[in-house]
PDB file of C-alpha atoms in Angstrom:
ATOM      1  CA  UNK F   1      -1.470  -3.962  20.387  1.00 78.00           C
ATOM      2  CA  UNK F   2      -2.359  -0.263  20.145  1.00 87.00           C
ATOM      3  CA  UNK F   3      -0.027   2.679  19.716  1.00 86.00           C
ATOM      4  CA  UNK F   4      -0.906   6.359  20.074  1.00 89.00           C
ATOM      5  CA  UNK F   5       0.642   8.949  17.765  1.00 87.00           C
ATOM      6  CA  UNK F   6       0.633  12.721  18.058  1.00 90.00           C
ATOM      7  CA  UNK F   7       1.959  14.643  15.044  1.00 87.00           C
ATOM      8  CA  UNK F   8       2.486  18.311  14.289  1.00 90.00           C
ATOM      9  CA  UNK F   9       3.253  19.883  10.921  1.00 86.00           C
ATOM     10  CA  UNK F  10       3.848  23.540  10.226  1.00 90.00           C
ATOM     11  CA  UNK F  11       4.063  25.035   6.776  1.00 88.00           C
ATOM     12  CA  UNK F  12       4.871  28.604   5.741  1.00 88.00           C
ATOM     13  CA  UNK F  13       4.890  29.875   2.159  1.00 86.00           C
ATOM     14  CA  UNK F  14       5.431  33.282   0.597  1.00 86.00           C
ATOM     15  CA  UNK F  15       4.573  34.616  -2.845  1.00 81.00           C
ATOM     16  CA  UNK F  16       3.717  37.878  -4.506  1.00 75.00           C
ATOM     17  CA  UNK F  17       0.628  39.637  -5.775  1.00 70.00           C
ATOM     18  CA  UNK F  18       0.713  39.400  -9.590  1.00 69.00           C
ATOM     19  CA  UNK F  19      -0.850  42.854  -9.875  1.00 69.00           C
ATOM     20  CA  UNK F  20       1.550  44.889  -7.740  1.00 69.00           C
ATOM     21  CA  UNK F  21       4.353  42.603  -6.498  1.00 71.00           C
ATOM     22  CA  UNK F  22       3.434  42.935  -2.798  1.00 72.00           C
ATOM     23  CA  UNK F  23       4.336  39.876  -0.759  1.00 78.00           C
ATOM     24  CA  UNK F  24       1.658  37.370   0.230  1.00 79.00           C
ATOM     25  CA  UNK F  25       1.999  34.686   2.875  1.00 85.00           C
ATOM     26  CA  UNK F  26       0.316  31.452   3.909  1.00 83.00           C
ATOM     27  CA  UNK F  27       0.843  29.672   7.239  1.00 89.00           C
ATOM     28  CA  UNK F  28      -0.729  26.377   8.255  1.00 87.00           C
ATOM     29  CA  UNK F  29      -0.366  24.318  11.423  1.00 91.00           C
ATOM     30  CA  UNK F  30      -1.762  20.782  11.496  1.00 88.00           C
ATOM     31  CA  UNK F  31      -2.153  18.558  14.540  1.00 92.00           C
ATOM     32  CA  UNK F  32      -2.963  14.863  14.136  1.00 90.00           C
ATOM     33  CA  UNK F  33      -4.065  12.364  16.786  1.00 94.00           C
ATOM     34  CA  UNK F  34      -3.999   8.747  15.635  1.00 92.00           C
ATOM     35  CA  UNK F  35      -4.408   5.221  16.959  1.00 95.00           C
ATOM     36  CA  UNK F  36      -2.379   2.477  15.352  1.00 91.00           C
ATOM     37  CA  UNK F  37      -3.318  -1.196  15.657  1.00 93.00           C
ATOM     38  CA  UNK F  38      -0.306  -3.484  15.175  1.00 88.00           C
ATOM     39  CA  UNK F  39      -1.321  -6.877  13.812  1.00 89.00           C
ATOM     40  CA  UNK F  40       0.618  -9.450  15.853  1.00 82.00           C
ATOM     41  CA  UNK F  41       2.862 -11.754  13.885  1.00 78.00           C
ATOM     42  CA  UNK F  42       5.614 -14.102  15.011  1.00 70.00           C
ATOM     43  CA  UNK F  43       8.020 -12.541  12.589  1.00 79.00           C
ATOM     44  CA  UNK F  44      10.052  -9.396  12.109  1.00 82.00           C
ATOM     45  CA  UNK F  45       7.359  -8.030   9.773  1.00 86.00           C
ATOM     46  CA  UNK F  46       4.490  -6.155  11.509  1.00 87.00           C
ATOM     47  CA  UNK F  47       1.579  -4.812   9.425  1.00 92.00           C
ATOM     48  CA  UNK F  48      -0.712  -2.213  10.996  1.00 92.00           C
ATOM     49  CA  UNK F  49      -3.848  -0.127  10.510  1.00 94.00           C
ATOM     50  CA  UNK F  50      -3.979   3.521  11.525  1.00 91.00           C
ATOM     51  CA  UNK F  51      -6.746   6.076  11.841  1.00 94.00           C
ATOM     52  CA  UNK F  52      -7.341   9.383  13.534  1.00 94.00           C
ATOM     53  CA  UNK F  53      -8.390  13.000  13.413  1.00 95.00           C
ATOM     54  CA  UNK F  54      -6.573  16.081  12.180  1.00 90.00           C
ATOM     55  CA  UNK F  55      -7.056  19.709  13.130  1.00 92.00           C
ATOM     56  CA  UNK F  56      -5.619  22.569  11.064  1.00 89.00           C
ATOM     57  CA  UNK F  57      -5.339  26.300  11.603  1.00 90.00           C
ATOM     58  CA  UNK F  58      -4.739  28.250   8.431  1.00 86.00           C
ATOM     59  CA  UNK F  59      -4.007  31.920   7.745  1.00 87.00           C
ATOM     60  CA  UNK F  60      -3.216  33.487   4.407  1.00 82.00           C
ATOM     61  CA  UNK F  61      -3.231  36.716   2.458  1.00 81.00           C
ATOM     62  CA  UNK F  62      -5.939  36.719  -0.225  1.00 75.00           C
ATOM     63  CA  UNK F  63      -6.022  39.140  -3.141  1.00 71.00           C
ATOM     64  CA  UNK F  64      -9.111  41.272  -2.729  1.00 67.00           C
ATOM     65  CA  UNK F  65     -11.827  40.407  -5.269  1.00 64.00           C
ATOM     66  CA  UNK F  66     -12.981  44.047  -5.309  1.00 66.00           C
ATOM     67  CA  UNK F  67      -9.555  45.726  -5.566  1.00 66.00           C
ATOM     68  CA  UNK F  68      -6.944  43.422  -7.160  1.00 63.00           C
ATOM     69  CA  UNK F  69      -4.101  45.696  -6.049  1.00 67.00           C
ATOM     70  CA  UNK F  70      -4.846  45.015  -2.372  1.00 69.00           C
ATOM     71  CA  UNK F  71      -4.911  41.931  -0.230  1.00 74.00           C
ATOM     72  CA  UNK F  72      -6.469  40.918   3.062  1.00 75.00           C
ATOM     73  CA  UNK F  73      -5.351  38.443   5.711  1.00 81.00           C
ATOM     74  CA  UNK F  74      -7.897  35.721   6.538  1.00 82.00           C
ATOM     75  CA  UNK F  75      -7.822  32.864   9.038  1.00 86.00           C
ATOM     76  CA  UNK F  76      -9.837  29.683   9.386  1.00 87.00           C
ATOM     77  CA  UNK F  77      -9.772  26.284  11.104  1.00 90.00           C
ATOM     78  CA  UNK F  78     -10.557  22.870   9.683  1.00 88.00           C
ATOM     79  CA  UNK F  79     -11.166  19.311  10.824  1.00 90.00           C
ATOM     80  CA  UNK F  80     -10.339  16.140   8.959  1.00 89.00           C
ATOM     81  CA  UNK F  81      -9.995  12.389   9.234  1.00 89.00           C
ATOM     82  CA  UNK F  82      -7.004  10.175   8.478  1.00 86.00           C
ATOM     83  CA  UNK F  83      -6.875   6.487   7.627  1.00 88.00           C
ATOM     84  CA  UNK F  84      -4.048   4.328   6.441  1.00 87.00           C
ATOM     85  CA  UNK F  85      -2.076   1.104   6.390  1.00 89.00           C
ATOM     86  CA  UNK F  86       1.572   0.373   6.882  1.00 87.00           C
ATOM     87  CA  UNK F  87       4.180  -2.081   7.966  1.00 86.00           C
ATOM     88  CA  UNK F  88       7.326  -2.183  10.052  1.00 84.00           C
ATOM     89  CA  UNK F  89      10.296  -4.490   9.655  1.00 83.00           C
ATOM     90  CA  UNK F  90      12.828  -5.182  12.418  1.00 81.00           C
ATOM     91  CA  UNK F  91      16.283  -4.582  10.929  1.00 80.00           C
ATOM     92  CA  UNK F  92      18.206  -5.098  14.166  1.00 78.00           C
ATOM     93  CA  UNK F  93      17.350  -5.850  17.793  1.00 76.00           C
ATOM     94  CA  UNK F  94      16.161  -2.301  18.570  1.00 74.00           C
ATOM     95  CA  UNK F  95      15.822  -0.755  15.110  1.00 76.00           C
ATOM     96  CA  UNK F  96      12.914  -0.867  12.686  1.00 77.00           C
ATOM     97  CA  UNK F  97      12.044   0.730   9.372  1.00 78.00           C
ATOM     98  CA  UNK F  98       8.480   1.339   8.309  1.00 79.00           C
ATOM     99  CA  UNK F  99       6.344   2.474   5.432  1.00 80.00           C
ATOM    100  CA  UNK F 100       2.997   4.259   5.852  1.00 81.00           C
ATOM    101  CA  UNK F 101       0.407   4.980   3.206  1.00 82.00           C
ATOM    102  CA  UNK F 102      -2.003   7.522   4.690  1.00 81.00           C
ATOM    103  CA  UNK F 103      -5.003   9.321   3.251  1.00 81.00           C
ATOM    104  CA  UNK F 104      -5.806  12.687   4.834  1.00 77.00           C
ATOM    105  CA  UNK F 105      -9.213  14.155   4.100  1.00 80.00           C
ATOM    106  CA  UNK F 106      -9.799  17.651   5.410  1.00 81.00           C
ATOM    107  CA  UNK F 107     -13.336  18.974   5.362  1.00 84.00           C
ATOM    108  CA  UNK F 108     -13.503  22.144   3.301  1.00 83.00           C
ATOM    109  CA  UNK F 109     -12.923  25.339   5.245  1.00 85.00           C
ATOM    110  CA  UNK F 110     -13.855  28.648   3.686  1.00 83.00           C
ATOM    111  CA  UNK F 111     -12.865  32.192   4.517  1.00 81.00           C
ATOM    112  CA  UNK F 112     -14.388  35.525   3.533  1.00 79.00           C
ATOM    113  CA  UNK F 113     -11.974  38.420   3.062  1.00 74.00           C
ATOM    114  CA  UNK F 114     -12.899  41.703   4.813  1.00 73.00           C
ATOM    115  CA  UNK F 115     -15.298  43.910   2.808  1.00 73.00           C
ATOM    116  CA  UNK F 116     -16.197  41.007   0.534  1.00 73.00           C
ATOM    117  CA  UNK F 117     -19.263  38.836   0.049  1.00 77.00           C
ATOM    118  CA  UNK F 118     -17.336  36.121  -1.787  1.00 77.00           C
ATOM    119  CA  UNK F 119     -16.088  33.140   0.237  1.00 80.00           C
ATOM    120  CA  UNK F 120     -13.002  31.269  -0.910  1.00 76.00           C
ATOM    121  CA  UNK F 121     -11.879  27.724  -0.076  1.00 78.00           C
ATOM    122  CA  UNK F 122      -8.863  28.041   2.199  1.00 76.00           C
ATOM    123  CA  UNK F 123      -8.315  24.332   3.006  1.00 77.00           C
ATOM    124  CA  UNK F 124      -9.126  21.377   0.743  1.00 72.00           C
ATOM    125  CA  UNK F 125      -8.515  17.614   0.757  1.00 67.00           C
ATOM    126  CA  UNK F 126      -5.078  16.242   0.024  1.00 68.00           C
ATOM    127  CA  UNK F 127      -3.376  12.866  -0.287  1.00 65.00           C
ATOM    128  CA  UNK F 128      -0.063  12.065   1.375  1.00 67.00           C
ATOM    129  CA  UNK F 129       2.220   9.033   1.141  1.00 62.00           C
ATOM    130  CA  UNK F 130       4.848   8.878   3.900  1.00 63.00           C
ATOM    131  CA  UNK F 131       8.046   6.886   4.209  1.00 63.00           C
ATOM    132  CA  UNK F 132       9.200   6.789   7.824  1.00 62.00           C
ATOM    133  CA  UNK F 133      12.222   5.454   9.634  1.00 58.00           C
ATOM    134  CA  UNK F 134      11.856   4.845  13.345  1.00 59.00           C
ATOM    135  CA  UNK F 135      13.553   3.461  16.422  1.00 59.00           C
ATOM    136  CA  UNK F 136      11.841   0.937  18.667  1.00 61.00           C
ATOM    137  CA  UNK F 137      12.692   0.297  22.314  1.00 58.00           C
ATOM    138  CA  UNK F 138      12.525  -2.971  24.187  1.00 54.00           C
ATOM    139  CA  UNK F 139      13.891  -6.430  24.659  1.00 48.00           C
ATOM    140  CA  UNK F 140      14.030  -8.351  21.401  1.00 45.00           C
ATOM    141  CA  UNK F 141      11.984  -5.797  19.496  1.00 46.00           C
ATOM    142  CA  UNK F 142       9.141  -8.203  18.608  1.00 46.00           C
ATOM    143  CA  UNK F 143       5.530  -7.089  19.086  1.00 45.00           C
ATOM    144  CA  UNK F 144       4.363 -10.328  20.714  1.00 44.00           C
ATOM    145  CA  UNK F 145       5.161  -9.517  24.321  1.00 45.00           C
ATOM    146  CA  UNK F 146       8.844 -10.378  23.885  1.00 46.00           C
ATOM    147  CA  UNK F 147       8.179 -13.839  22.438  1.00 47.00           C
ATOM    148  CA  UNK F 148      10.528 -14.815  19.668  1.00 49.00           C
ATOM    149  CA  UNK F 149       9.522 -16.804  16.603  1.00 49.00           C
ATOM    150  CA  UNK F 150      10.502 -20.485  16.523  1.00 49.00           C
ATOM    151  CA  UNK F 151      14.153 -20.997  15.622  1.00 51.00           C
ATOM    152  CA  UNK F 152      15.329 -17.591  16.953  1.00 51.00           C
TER     153      UNK F 152
END
């Protein structure tokens, strides 16, 4: 059967300008919408396929290419696609553990600092492997409409 997943990730980092020590910051918010297809099995092991889209908003301070002692805030948005595989295992009647291996590919988003003609890449592709622990609701916990495997 199909599952729908909505994820949100926020990330904030600070650093300093190597030329003058002024603080620099980077903030990124990512939103992911995914569909997950659970492959029915008559067992406690459930493999699945997952895919979706990701949207990111990104703002950061960039050292000015014309005056290295200054910096400018820039913002951009990006779109990407996600695809992955995973599996869940029922540990108890209403408890499962799962492992996802997801590949996130963001399309390059560039930003141009004020008073500059040089664009810089603000968002690039990345690879993520996730280990997740989850809780499932329902009678019996099996993904076959409540049917239990033979002998259970």
